[in-house]
XYZ file of C-alpha atoms in Angstrom:
199
model
C 0.000 0.000 0.000
C 1.228 3.494 -0.855
C 2.207 5.728 2.035
C 1.378 9.381 2.627
C 3.185 11.317 5.329
C 1.263 14.069 7.110
C 3.737 16.694 8.302
C 2.245 17.043 11.768
C 2.637 15.804 15.318
C -0.670 17.463 16.272
C -3.102 14.653 17.051
C -6.196 16.852 16.474
C -4.971 17.715 12.993
C -4.016 14.094 12.269
C -7.516 12.867 13.182
C -9.152 15.621 11.126
C -6.976 14.876 8.081
C -7.494 11.117 8.406
C -11.250 11.626 8.445
C -11.091 13.914 5.418
C -8.859 11.473 3.488
C -11.030 8.442 4.344
C -11.501 6.089 1.421
C -8.121 6.704 -0.193
C -6.159 3.437 -0.438
C -3.135 4.840 1.384
C -1.393 4.235 4.670
C -1.325 7.550 6.499
C 1.769 8.236 8.574
C 2.627 11.215 10.751
C 5.962 12.655 11.833
C 5.767 10.335 14.859
C 6.800 7.539 12.461
C 10.030 9.458 11.723
C 11.315 10.606 15.141
C 14.683 11.588 13.614
C 13.147 14.310 11.430
C 13.866 17.807 12.764
C 11.152 20.428 13.281
C 10.884 22.572 10.155
C 10.962 26.249 11.055
C 7.882 28.028 9.700
C 9.571 31.279 8.752
C 7.592 32.079 5.601
C 5.483 35.204 5.301
C 2.550 33.311 3.742
C 0.683 30.064 4.422
C 1.830 28.785 0.996
C 5.528 29.360 1.759
C 5.289 27.550 5.099
C 3.288 24.598 3.732
C 5.622 24.140 0.756
C 8.742 24.252 2.933
C 7.359 21.686 5.410
C 6.241 19.340 2.604
C 9.499 19.628 0.628
C 11.863 19.126 3.597
C 9.913 16.237 5.137
C 9.425 14.446 1.792
C 13.146 14.682 0.991
C 14.269 13.541 4.445
C 11.717 10.717 4.854
C 11.733 9.445 1.273
C 7.911 9.496 1.400
C 5.333 11.650 -0.395
C 4.423 14.311 2.143
C 1.330 16.437 2.687
C 1.820 19.567 4.777
C -0.586 22.326 5.555
C -0.325 25.754 7.006
C -3.482 27.412 8.101
C -4.704 30.184 10.270
C -7.146 32.937 10.894
C -7.181 36.138 8.862
C -9.055 39.142 10.293
C -9.598 41.940 7.782
C -9.889 44.722 10.370
C -6.537 43.638 11.874
C -4.772 43.917 8.493
C -4.815 40.156 8.058
C -3.565 39.274 11.526
C -2.976 36.816 13.116
C -2.300 35.099 9.762
C 0.863 32.956 9.776
C 1.257 33.776 13.488
C -2.136 32.248 14.397
C -0.647 29.461 16.530
C 1.718 31.799 18.371
C -0.317 34.985 18.666
C 0.157 35.174 22.432
C 3.838 34.187 22.313
C 6.087 31.402 21.031
C 4.404 28.785 23.187
C 0.920 30.269 23.077
C -1.835 27.839 23.929
C -5.321 27.981 22.403
C -6.882 29.692 25.394
C -4.305 32.484 25.636
C -4.390 32.981 21.838
C -8.174 33.345 21.991
C -7.918 35.822 24.867
C -5.340 37.886 22.989
C -7.449 37.950 19.801
C -10.516 39.113 21.749
C -8.440 41.912 23.312
C -7.195 42.988 19.875
C -10.783 43.049 18.562
C -12.408 44.548 21.667
C -13.314 47.891 20.073
C -14.456 46.511 16.715
C -18.141 46.933 15.839
C -20.167 43.858 14.851
C -20.043 44.685 11.138
C -16.230 44.862 11.153
C -15.593 41.485 12.820
C -15.380 39.552 9.541
C -12.687 36.890 9.356
C -11.754 33.848 7.357
C -9.912 30.648 8.043
C -7.421 29.871 5.273
C -5.589 26.620 4.648
C -2.885 25.951 2.087
C -1.978 22.323 1.464
C 1.280 21.386 -0.210
C 2.082 17.904 -1.492
C 5.711 17.104 -2.249
C 7.532 14.055 -3.583
C 10.968 13.023 -2.313
C 12.326 14.141 -5.714
C 11.111 17.700 -5.105
C 7.933 17.864 -7.228
C 5.430 20.055 -5.407
C 1.834 21.227 -5.775
C -0.240 23.546 -3.583
C -3.971 24.260 -3.194
C -5.923 26.644 -0.953
C -9.232 26.414 0.887
C -11.045 29.308 2.564
C -13.963 29.415 5.006
C -15.400 32.921 5.592
C -17.150 33.919 8.804
C -16.877 36.257 11.784
C -15.455 36.459 15.294
C -17.824 36.592 18.266
C -17.091 38.330 21.580
C -16.704 35.315 23.871
C -15.856 31.627 23.341
C -18.666 29.109 22.788
C -18.492 25.338 22.481
C -16.169 22.565 23.589
C -15.220 20.921 20.287
C -12.459 21.655 17.823
C -9.246 23.466 18.660
C -7.475 26.770 18.022
C -9.853 29.669 17.375
C -12.853 27.355 16.792
C -14.785 28.621 19.885
C -14.682 32.198 18.507
C -15.362 31.575 14.812
C -18.883 31.459 13.359
C -18.777 30.323 9.724
C -20.855 32.244 7.181
C -24.447 31.030 7.042
C -24.318 29.448 10.517
C -25.210 30.612 14.021
C -22.968 28.083 15.797
C -19.202 28.336 16.229
C -16.830 25.730 14.788
C -16.473 24.459 18.384
C -20.260 23.933 18.646
C -20.590 22.053 15.361
C -20.073 18.292 15.280
C -16.760 17.175 13.742
C -18.718 15.898 10.716
C -20.467 19.272 10.249
C -17.204 21.180 10.610
C -15.415 18.841 8.190
C -18.029 19.522 5.510
C -17.363 23.267 5.429
C -13.950 23.924 6.973
C -11.058 25.595 5.177
C -9.057 22.363 5.582
C -11.897 20.290 4.087
C -12.109 22.651 1.119
C -8.349 22.540 0.573
C -8.287 18.737 0.900
C -11.126 18.360 -1.609
C -8.847 20.126 -4.098
C -5.786 18.170 -2.905
C -7.387 14.737 -3.162
C -7.088 14.412 -6.975
C -3.483 15.628 -6.731
C -2.713 12.965 -4.106
C -4.277 10.309 -6.355
C -2.264 11.552 -9.326
C 1.071 11.814 -7.450
C 0.668 8.389 -5.817
C -0.797 6.883 -9.037
C -3.837 5.553 -7.144
């Protein structure tokens, strides 16, 4: 069976990606299967740069086709912040709760009609030989004033997707996976994975 390496050690992300890739005849591995691989520094200024770097480095060093994503929250009224710094908004080791608190502080004075935001996800797929392809998925919505819901991770308790009244954290995983930025990016990535792995 063909193997696909997901460039993550984040178990939430692994489970989400596995669910979204269900049905593909591939064995899905994570970085845990390659403990010798170093952390790839995400020093790009865009999601695409970070995803491509992670996919390229991990594919070359593992000898396995690698799928990497970089994703985050983009708030128009904050000039696109937190963007590529979404995971470390409150500092280098920022946890979800402190990141959410910091975002709410930054948006405290924003009126309801200026709280628009979008989750963006860029997925890069790289071969060990250096062939690479990227796709992007976007989920528009808005940021509420206090967290709601216990599901999901990251900014999910603050983000209400367009056309919904519930936050990502209040939706079931299946509901979230139908509309999320990652689901939309993976829908575009799936045919590329099939092509690259000759499935």
